[in-house]
Amino acid sequence: MEMVSYPAFFTPKEDEIQVDFPDLPEAFTQGKTMAEAMDFAKLGLAITINDKLGHFEPAPPASDLITLRAKYPDRNVQLVTVDLDQY
């Protein structure tokens, strides 16, 4: 089991919730509901980290969740955790 966790911004838009990772700008997704957005965020996180590791690139360090929440109090910041071995 290789667990990784990164914070992500979940931003409601007209008909979807956009997900962006401040430490991984290439990992972005969306979903129609919060549950769907979280599921797609896990998938996007796993694909991005596995791609980096597969190309012998280091994964960037994850920002501190509490620091991000303090810096962006009006944003919905959630920790996305995924087992890389499942993808």
PDB file of N, CA and C in Angstrom:
ATOM      1  N   MET A   1       0.850  -1.172   0.000  1.00  0.00           N
ATOM      2  CA  MET A   1       0.000   0.000   0.000  1.00  0.00           C
ATOM      3  C   MET A   1       0.903   1.245   0.000  1.00  0.00           C
ATOM      4  N   GLU A   2       0.701   2.121  -0.971  1.00  0.00           N
ATOM      5  CA  GLU A   2       1.457   3.375  -1.035  1.00  0.00           C
ATOM      6  C   GLU A   2       0.468   4.535  -1.039  1.00  0.00           C
ATOM      7  N   MET A   3       0.231   5.062   0.151  1.00  0.00           N
ATOM      8  CA  MET A   3      -0.754   6.128   0.325  1.00  0.00           C
ATOM      9  C   MET A   3      -0.101   7.491   0.116  1.00  0.00           C
ATOM     10  N   VAL A   4      -0.796   8.365  -0.608  1.00  0.00           N
ATOM     11  CA  VAL A   4      -0.377   9.759  -0.755  1.00  0.00           C
ATOM     12  C   VAL A   4      -1.572  10.647  -0.465  1.00  0.00           C
ATOM     13  N   SER A   5      -1.285  11.827   0.068  1.00  0.00           N
ATOM     14  CA  SER A   5      -2.338  12.799   0.390  1.00  0.00           C
ATOM     15  C   SER A   5      -1.891  14.181  -0.052  1.00  0.00           C
ATOM     16  N   TYR A   6      -2.784  14.872  -0.746  1.00  0.00           N
ATOM     17  CA  TYR A   6      -2.532  16.236  -1.188  1.00  0.00           C
ATOM     18  C   TYR A   6      -3.801  17.050  -0.970  1.00  0.00           C
ATOM     19  N   PRO A   7      -3.642  18.311  -0.587  1.00  0.00           N
ATOM     20  CA  PRO A   7      -4.820  19.169  -0.468  1.00  0.00           C
ATOM     21  C   PRO A   7      -5.301  19.615  -1.847  1.00  0.00           C
ATOM     22  N   ALA A   8      -6.594  19.836  -1.952  1.00  0.00           N
ATOM     23  CA  ALA A   8      -7.187  20.299  -3.210  1.00  0.00           C
ATOM     24  C   ALA A   8      -8.271  21.322  -2.910  1.00  0.00           C
ATOM     25  N   PHE A   9      -8.441  22.253  -3.842  1.00  0.00           N
ATOM     26  CA  PHE A   9      -9.525  23.231  -3.778  1.00  0.00           C
ATOM     27  C   PHE A   9     -10.725  22.668  -4.514  1.00  0.00           C
ATOM     28  N   PHE A  10     -11.889  22.672  -3.871  1.00  0.00           N
ATOM     29  CA  PHE A  10     -13.141  22.240  -4.481  1.00  0.00           C
ATOM     30  C   PHE A  10     -13.990  23.507  -4.666  1.00  0.00           C
ATOM     31  N   THR A  11     -14.179  23.904  -5.917  1.00  0.00           N
ATOM     32  CA  THR A  11     -14.834  25.175  -6.224  1.00  0.00           C
ATOM     33  C   THR A  11     -16.145  24.944  -6.961  1.00  0.00           C
ATOM     34  N   PRO A  12     -17.287  25.267  -6.336  1.00  0.00           N
ATOM     35  CA  PRO A  12     -18.576  25.121  -7.030  1.00  0.00           C
ATOM     36  C   PRO A  12     -18.683  26.107  -8.192  1.00  0.00           C
ATOM     37  N   LYS A  13     -19.118  25.600  -9.319  1.00  0.00           N
ATOM     38  CA  LYS A  13     -19.418  26.417 -10.496  1.00  0.00           C
ATOM     39  C   LYS A  13     -20.886  26.189 -10.841  1.00  0.00           C
ATOM     40  N   GLU A  14     -21.339  26.674 -11.983  1.00  0.00           N
ATOM     41  CA  GLU A  14     -22.769  26.584 -12.332  1.00  0.00           C
ATOM     42  C   GLU A  14     -23.341  25.179 -12.199  1.00  0.00           C
ATOM     43  N   ASP A  15     -22.720  24.205 -12.858  1.00  0.00           N
ATOM     44  CA  ASP A  15     -23.291  22.858 -12.855  1.00  0.00           C
ATOM     45  C   ASP A  15     -22.261  21.786 -12.510  1.00  0.00           C
ATOM     46  N   GLU A  16     -21.172  22.204 -11.832  1.00  0.00           N
ATOM     47  CA  GLU A  16     -20.144  21.244 -11.473  1.00  0.00           C
ATOM     48  C   GLU A  16     -19.312  21.783 -10.311  1.00  0.00           C
ATOM     49  N   ILE A  17     -18.487  20.911  -9.783  1.00  0.00           N
ATOM     50  CA  ILE A  17     -17.515  21.297  -8.760  1.00  0.00           C
ATOM     51  C   ILE A  17     -16.140  21.059  -9.361  1.00  0.00           C
ATOM     52  N   GLN A  18     -15.374  22.135  -9.517  1.00  0.00           N
ATOM     53  CA  GLN A  18     -14.027  22.029 -10.067  1.00  0.00           C
ATOM     54  C   GLN A  18     -13.052  21.689  -8.952  1.00  0.00           C
ATOM     55  N   VAL A  19     -12.048  20.887  -9.293  1.00  0.00           N
ATOM     56  CA  VAL A  19     -11.038  20.474  -8.327  1.00  0.00           C
ATOM     57  C   VAL A  19      -9.664  20.841  -8.874  1.00  0.00           C
ATOM     58  N   ASP A  20      -8.885  21.545  -8.052  1.00  0.00           N
ATOM     59  CA  ASP A  20      -7.526  21.934  -8.420  1.00  0.00           C
ATOM     60  C   ASP A  20      -6.593  21.617  -7.256  1.00  0.00           C
ATOM     61  N   PHE A  21      -5.417  21.099  -7.590  1.00  0.00           N
ATOM     62  CA  PHE A  21      -4.387  20.806  -6.594  1.00  0.00           C
ATOM     63  C   PHE A  21      -3.315  21.890  -6.672  1.00  0.00           C
ATOM     64  N   PRO A  22      -3.115  22.666  -5.599  1.00  0.00           N
ATOM     65  CA  PRO A  22      -2.120  23.735  -5.658  1.00  0.00           C
ATOM     66  C   PRO A  22      -0.696  23.227  -5.874  1.00  0.00           C
ATOM     67  N   ASP A  23      -0.398  22.008  -5.452  1.00  0.00           N
ATOM     68  CA  ASP A  23       0.947  21.455  -5.604  1.00  0.00           C
ATOM     69  C   ASP A  23       1.130  20.689  -6.907  1.00  0.00           C
ATOM     70  N   LEU A  24       0.039  20.410  -7.585  1.00  0.00           N
ATOM     71  CA  LEU A  24       0.063  19.633  -8.826  1.00  0.00           C
ATOM     72  C   LEU A  24      -0.867  20.298  -9.840  1.00  0.00           C
ATOM     73  N   PRO A  25      -0.435  21.390 -10.462  1.00  0.00           N
ATOM     74  CA  PRO A  25      -1.339  22.111 -11.368  1.00  0.00           C
ATOM     75  C   PRO A  25      -1.831  21.279 -12.551  1.00  0.00           C
ATOM     76  N   GLU A  26      -1.098  20.232 -12.894  1.00  0.00           N
ATOM     77  CA  GLU A  26      -1.524  19.374 -14.005  1.00  0.00           C
ATOM     78  C   GLU A  26      -2.640  18.407 -13.605  1.00  0.00           C
ATOM     79  N   ALA A  27      -2.910  18.308 -12.315  1.00  0.00           N
ATOM     80  CA  ALA A  27      -3.964  17.415 -11.820  1.00  0.00           C
ATOM     81  C   ALA A  27      -5.199  18.248 -11.495  1.00  0.00           C
ATOM     82  N   PHE A  28      -6.116  18.302 -12.424  1.00  0.00           N
ATOM     83  CA  PHE A  28      -7.367  19.032 -12.207  1.00  0.00           C
ATOM     84  C   PHE A  28      -8.498  18.199 -12.778  1.00  0.00           C
ATOM     85  N   THR A  29      -9.671  18.372 -12.206  1.00  0.00           N
ATOM     86  CA  THR A  29     -10.824  17.589 -12.631  1.00  0.00           C
ATOM     87  C   THR A  29     -12.084  18.294 -12.181  1.00  0.00           C
ATOM     88  N   GLN A  30     -13.216  17.635 -12.326  1.00  0.00           N
ATOM     89  CA  GLN A  30     -14.476  18.171 -11.850  1.00  0.00           C
ATOM     90  C   GLN A  30     -15.470  17.032 -11.676  1.00  0.00           C
ATOM     91  N   GLY A  31     -16.549  17.338 -10.996  1.00  0.00           N
ATOM     92  CA  GLY A  31     -17.630  16.381 -10.824  1.00  0.00           C
ATOM     93  C   GLY A  31     -18.935  17.125 -10.628  1.00  0.00           C
ATOM     94  N   LYS A  32     -20.038  16.439 -10.849  1.00  0.00           N
ATOM     95  CA  LYS A  32     -21.352  17.074 -10.705  1.00  0.00           C
ATOM     96  C   LYS A  32     -21.758  17.216  -9.242  1.00  0.00           C
ATOM     97  N   THR A  33     -21.274  16.313  -8.396  1.00  0.00           N
ATOM     98  CA  THR A  33     -21.551  16.363  -6.963  1.00  0.00           C
ATOM     99  C   THR A  33     -20.219  16.362  -6.212  1.00  0.00           C
ATOM    100  N   MET A  34     -20.264  16.646  -4.928  1.00  0.00           N
ATOM    101  CA  MET A  34     -19.036  16.614  -4.133  1.00  0.00           C
ATOM    102  C   MET A  34     -18.443  15.213  -4.106  1.00  0.00           C
ATOM    103  N   ALA A  35     -19.286  14.204  -3.975  1.00  0.00           N
ATOM    104  CA  ALA A  35     -18.798  12.821  -3.942  1.00  0.00           C
ATOM    105  C   ALA A  35     -18.125  12.457  -5.266  1.00  0.00           C
ATOM    106  N   GLU A  36     -18.744  12.828  -6.373  1.00  0.00           N
ATOM    107  CA  GLU A  36     -18.162  12.541  -7.683  1.00  0.00           C
ATOM    108  C   GLU A  36     -16.859  13.325  -7.874  1.00  0.00           C
ATOM    109  N   ALA A  37     -16.841  14.577  -7.446  1.00  0.00           N
ATOM    110  CA  ALA A  37     -15.630  15.391  -7.568  1.00  0.00           C
ATOM    111  C   ALA A  37     -14.490  14.770  -6.758  1.00  0.00           C
ATOM    112  N   MET A  38     -14.788  14.267  -5.563  1.00  0.00           N
ATOM    113  CA  MET A  38     -13.758  13.627  -4.739  1.00  0.00           C
ATOM    114  C   MET A  38     -13.254  12.345  -5.399  1.00  0.00           C
ATOM    115  N   ASP A  39     -14.160  11.551  -5.955  1.00  0.00           N
ATOM    116  CA  ASP A  39     -13.746  10.323  -6.646  1.00  0.00           C
ATOM    117  C   ASP A  39     -12.827  10.646  -7.817  1.00  0.00           C
ATOM    118  N   PHE A  40     -13.198  11.642  -8.614  1.00  0.00           N
ATOM    119  CA  PHE A  40     -12.367  12.030  -9.762  1.00  0.00           C
ATOM    120  C   PHE A  40     -11.062  12.669  -9.296  1.00  0.00           C
ATOM    121  N   ALA A  41     -11.080  13.362  -8.159  1.00  0.00           N
ATOM    122  CA  ALA A  41      -9.858  13.948  -7.613  1.00  0.00           C
ATOM    123  C   ALA A  41      -8.875  12.834  -7.218  1.00  0.00           C
ATOM    124  N   LYS A  42      -9.383  11.780  -6.616  1.00  0.00           N
ATOM    125  CA  LYS A  42      -8.523  10.644  -6.252  1.00  0.00           C
ATOM    126  C   LYS A  42      -7.901  10.023  -7.494  1.00  0.00           C
ATOM    127  N   LEU A  43      -8.706   9.837  -8.521  1.00  0.00           N
ATOM    128  CA  LEU A  43      -8.206   9.270  -9.773  1.00  0.00           C
ATOM    129  C   LEU A  43      -7.149  10.186 -10.395  1.00  0.00           C
ATOM    130  N   GLY A  44      -7.442  11.473 -10.472  1.00  0.00           N
ATOM    131  CA  GLY A  44      -6.491  12.425 -11.054  1.00  0.00           C
ATOM    132  C   GLY A  44      -5.201  12.495 -10.264  1.00  0.00           C
ATOM    133  N   LEU A  45      -5.305  12.455  -8.946  1.00  0.00           N
ATOM    134  CA  LEU A  45      -4.111  12.474  -8.109  1.00  0.00           C
ATOM    135  C   LEU A  45      -3.269  11.233  -8.356  1.00  0.00           C
ATOM    136  N   ALA A  46      -3.902  10.077  -8.377  1.00  0.00           N
ATOM    137  CA  ALA A  46      -3.173   8.826  -8.596  1.00  0.00           C
ATOM    138  C   ALA A  46      -2.490   8.812  -9.958  1.00  0.00           C
ATOM    139  N   ILE A  47      -3.193   9.225 -10.999  1.00  0.00           N
ATOM    140  CA  ILE A  47      -2.609   9.231 -12.345  1.00  0.00           C
ATOM    141  C   ILE A  47      -1.418  10.176 -12.402  1.00  0.00           C
ATOM    142  N   THR A  48      -1.553  11.366 -11.827  1.00  0.00           N
ATOM    143  CA  THR A  48      -0.482  12.359 -11.882  1.00  0.00           C
ATOM    144  C   THR A  48       0.757  11.891 -11.126  1.00  0.00           C
ATOM    145  N   ILE A  49       0.584  11.394  -9.913  1.00  0.00           N
ATOM    146  CA  ILE A  49       1.735  10.941  -9.127  1.00  0.00           C
ATOM    147  C   ILE A  49       2.374   9.712  -9.769  1.00  0.00           C
ATOM    148  N   ASN A  50       1.564   8.758 -10.199  1.00  0.00           N
ATOM    149  CA  ASN A  50       2.128   7.569 -10.861  1.00  0.00           C
ATOM    150  C   ASN A  50       2.885   7.945 -12.123  1.00  0.00           C
ATOM    151  N   ASP A  51       2.395   8.931 -12.877  1.00  0.00           N
ATOM    152  CA  ASP A  51       3.088   9.379 -14.080  1.00  0.00           C
ATOM    153  C   ASP A  51       4.446   9.984 -13.729  1.00  0.00           C
ATOM    154  N   LYS A  52       4.468  10.834 -12.712  1.00  0.00           N
ATOM    155  CA  LYS A  52       5.735  11.433 -12.272  1.00  0.00           C
ATOM    156  C   LYS A  52       6.722  10.349 -11.852  1.00  0.00           C
ATOM    157  N   LEU A  53       6.277   9.434 -11.018  1.00  0.00           N
ATOM    158  CA  LEU A  53       7.164   8.383 -10.532  1.00  0.00           C
ATOM    159  C   LEU A  53       7.616   7.471 -11.674  1.00  0.00           C
ATOM    160  N   GLY A  54       6.732   7.220 -12.632  1.00  0.00           N
ATOM    161  CA  GLY A  54       7.080   6.394 -13.785  1.00  0.00           C
ATOM    162  C   GLY A  54       8.124   7.031 -14.676  1.00  0.00           C
ATOM    163  N   HIS A  55       8.227   8.349 -14.630  1.00  0.00           N
ATOM    164  CA  HIS A  55       9.241   9.079 -15.409  1.00  0.00           C
ATOM    165  C   HIS A  55      10.414   9.495 -14.522  1.00  0.00           C
ATOM    166  N   PHE A  56      10.528   8.858 -13.359  1.00  0.00           N
ATOM    167  CA  PHE A  56      11.618   9.097 -12.412  1.00  0.00           C
ATOM    168  C   PHE A  56      11.692  10.555 -11.961  1.00  0.00           C
ATOM    169  N   GLU A  57      10.531  11.193 -11.896  1.00  0.00           N
ATOM    170  CA  GLU A  57      10.439  12.549 -11.363  1.00  0.00           C
ATOM    171  C   GLU A  57       9.963  12.455  -9.914  1.00  0.00           C
ATOM    172  N   PRO A  58      10.496  13.304  -9.059  1.00  0.00           N
ATOM    173  CA  PRO A  58      10.007  13.267  -7.676  1.00  0.00           C
ATOM    174  C   PRO A  58       8.620  13.893  -7.576  1.00  0.00           C
ATOM    175  N   ALA A  59       7.824  13.358  -6.696  1.00  0.00           N
ATOM    176  CA  ALA A  59       6.528  13.981  -6.405  1.00  0.00           C
ATOM    177  C   ALA A  59       6.799  15.204  -5.535  1.00  0.00           C
ATOM    178  N   PRO A  60       6.133  16.319  -5.814  1.00  0.00           N
ATOM    179  CA  PRO A  60       6.373  17.508  -4.993  1.00  0.00           C
ATOM    180  C   PRO A  60       5.835  17.305  -3.579  1.00  0.00           C
ATOM    181  N   PRO A  61       6.416  18.011  -2.634  1.00  0.00           N
ATOM    182  CA  PRO A  61       5.858  17.912  -1.276  1.00  0.00           C
ATOM    183  C   PRO A  61       4.462  18.513  -1.233  1.00  0.00           C
ATOM    184  N   ALA A  62       3.632  17.950  -0.420  1.00  0.00           N
ATOM    185  CA  ALA A  62       2.257  18.439  -0.277  1.00  0.00           C
ATOM    186  C   ALA A  62       2.225  19.646   0.649  1.00  0.00           C
ATOM    187  N   SER A  63       1.442  20.631   0.276  1.00  0.00           N
ATOM    188  CA  SER A  63       1.236  21.792   1.145  1.00  0.00           C
ATOM    189  C   SER A  63       0.487  21.360   2.399  1.00  0.00           C
ATOM    190  N   ASP A  64       0.681  22.117   3.452  1.00  0.00           N
ATOM    191  CA  ASP A  64       0.007  21.838   4.710  1.00  0.00           C
ATOM    192  C   ASP A  64      -1.462  22.264   4.616  1.00  0.00           C
ATOM    193  N   LEU A  65      -2.358  21.350   4.926  1.00  0.00           N
ATOM    194  CA  LEU A  65      -3.796  21.599   4.828  1.00  0.00           C
ATOM    195  C   LEU A  65      -4.223  22.768   5.715  1.00  0.00           C
ATOM    196  N   ILE A  66      -3.758  22.816   6.925  1.00  0.00           N
ATOM    197  CA  ILE A  66      -4.166  23.871   7.865  1.00  0.00           C
ATOM    198  C   ILE A  66      -3.674  25.239   7.382  1.00  0.00           C
ATOM    199  N   THR A  67      -2.468  25.263   6.847  1.00  0.00           N
ATOM    200  CA  THR A  67      -1.924  26.522   6.322  1.00  0.00           C
ATOM    201  C   THR A  67      -2.757  27.017   5.141  1.00  0.00           C
ATOM    202  N   LEU A  68      -3.124  26.115   4.242  1.00  0.00           N
ATOM    203  CA  LEU A  68      -3.947  26.506   3.091  1.00  0.00           C
ATOM    204  C   LEU A  68      -5.318  26.996   3.535  1.00  0.00           C
ATOM    205  N   ARG A  69      -5.914  26.314   4.500  1.00  0.00           N
ATOM    206  CA  ARG A  69      -7.235  26.748   4.993  1.00  0.00           C
ATOM    207  C   ARG A  69      -7.149  28.131   5.633  1.00  0.00           C
ATOM    208  N   ALA A  70      -6.054  28.415   6.331  1.00  0.00           N
ATOM    209  CA  ALA A  70      -5.879  29.736   6.949  1.00  0.00           C
ATOM    210  C   ALA A  70      -5.633  30.800   5.887  1.00  0.00           C
ATOM    211  N   LYS A  71      -4.879  30.452   4.862  1.00  0.00           N
ATOM    212  CA  LYS A  71      -4.553  31.402   3.798  1.00  0.00           C
ATOM    213  C   LYS A  71      -5.753  31.686   2.895  1.00  0.00           C
ATOM    214  N   TYR A  72      -6.611  30.685   2.703  1.00  0.00           N
ATOM    215  CA  TYR A  72      -7.784  30.808   1.833  1.00  0.00           C
ATOM    216  C   TYR A  72      -9.052  30.444   2.617  1.00  0.00           C
ATOM    217  N   PRO A  73      -9.454  31.279   3.565  1.00  0.00           N
ATOM    218  CA  PRO A  73     -10.592  30.911   4.427  1.00  0.00           C
ATOM    219  C   PRO A  73     -11.925  30.804   3.687  1.00  0.00           C
ATOM    220  N   ASP A  74     -12.044  31.417   2.530  1.00  0.00           N
ATOM    221  CA  ASP A  74     -13.303  31.366   1.776  1.00  0.00           C
ATOM    222  C   ASP A  74     -13.359  30.217   0.776  1.00  0.00           C
ATOM    223  N   ARG A  75     -12.308  29.411   0.727  1.00  0.00           N
ATOM    224  CA  ARG A  75     -12.265  28.300  -0.229  1.00  0.00           C
ATOM    225  C   ARG A  75     -12.484  26.980   0.496  1.00  0.00           C
ATOM    226  N   ASN A  76     -13.050  26.016  -0.209  1.00  0.00           N
ATOM    227  CA  ASN A  76     -13.245  24.675   0.337  1.00  0.00           C
ATOM    228  C   ASN A  76     -11.990  23.860   0.018  1.00  0.00           C
ATOM    229  N   VAL A  77     -11.141  23.677   1.020  1.00  0.00           N
ATOM    230  CA  VAL A  77      -9.898  22.923   0.847  1.00  0.00           C
ATOM    231  C   VAL A  77     -10.060  21.585   1.561  1.00  0.00           C
ATOM    232  N   GLN A  78      -9.885  20.506   0.812  1.00  0.00           N
ATOM    233  CA  GLN A  78     -10.029  19.156   1.360  1.00  0.00           C
ATOM    234  C   GLN A  78      -8.773  18.355   1.081  1.00  0.00           C
ATOM    235  N   LEU A  79      -8.460  17.422   1.953  1.00  0.00           N
ATOM    236  CA  LEU A  79      -7.344  16.523   1.739  1.00  0.00           C
ATOM    237  C   LEU A  79      -7.820  15.338   0.897  1.00  0.00           C
ATOM    238  N   VAL A  80      -7.109  15.071  -0.184  1.00  0.00           N
ATOM    239  CA  VAL A  80      -7.423  13.944  -1.058  1.00  0.00           C
ATOM    240  C   VAL A  80      -6.360  12.876  -0.808  1.00  0.00           C
ATOM    241  N   THR A  81      -6.797  11.704  -0.406  1.00  0.00           N
ATOM    242  CA  THR A  81      -5.879  10.598  -0.092  1.00  0.00           C
ATOM    243  C   THR A  81      -6.194   9.433  -1.002  1.00  0.00           C
ATOM    244  N   VAL A  82      -5.133   8.829  -1.535  1.00  0.00           N
ATOM    245  CA  VAL A  82      -5.326   7.716  -2.458  1.00  0.00           C
ATOM    246  C   VAL A  82      -4.200   6.692  -2.271  1.00  0.00           C
ATOM    247  N   ASP A  83      -4.536   5.434  -2.498  1.00  0.00           N
ATOM    248  CA  ASP A  83      -3.552   4.340  -2.494  1.00  0.00           C
ATOM    249  C   ASP A  83      -3.084   4.171  -3.942  1.00  0.00           C
ATOM    250  N   LEU A  84      -1.832   4.512  -4.202  1.00  0.00           N
ATOM    251  CA  LEU A  84      -1.308   4.440  -5.572  1.00  0.00           C
ATOM    252  C   LEU A  84      -1.322   3.018  -6.122  1.00  0.00           C
ATOM    253  N   ASP A  85      -1.257   2.025  -5.248  1.00  0.00           N
ATOM    254  CA  ASP A  85      -1.260   0.631  -5.700  1.00  0.00           C
ATOM    255  C   ASP A  85      -2.615   0.230  -6.314  1.00  0.00           C
ATOM    256  N   GLN A  86      -3.657   0.993  -6.068  1.00  0.00           N
ATOM    257  CA  GLN A  86      -4.968   0.667  -6.624  1.00  0.00           C
ATOM    258  C   GLN A  86      -5.145   1.175  -8.052  1.00  0.00           C
ATOM    259  N   TYR A  87      -4.159   1.943  -8.547  1.00  0.00           N
ATOM    260  CA  TYR A  87      -4.305   2.528  -9.889  1.00  0.00           C
ATOM    261  C   TYR A  87      -3.163   2.133 -10.771  1.00  0.00           C
TER     262      TYR A  87
END
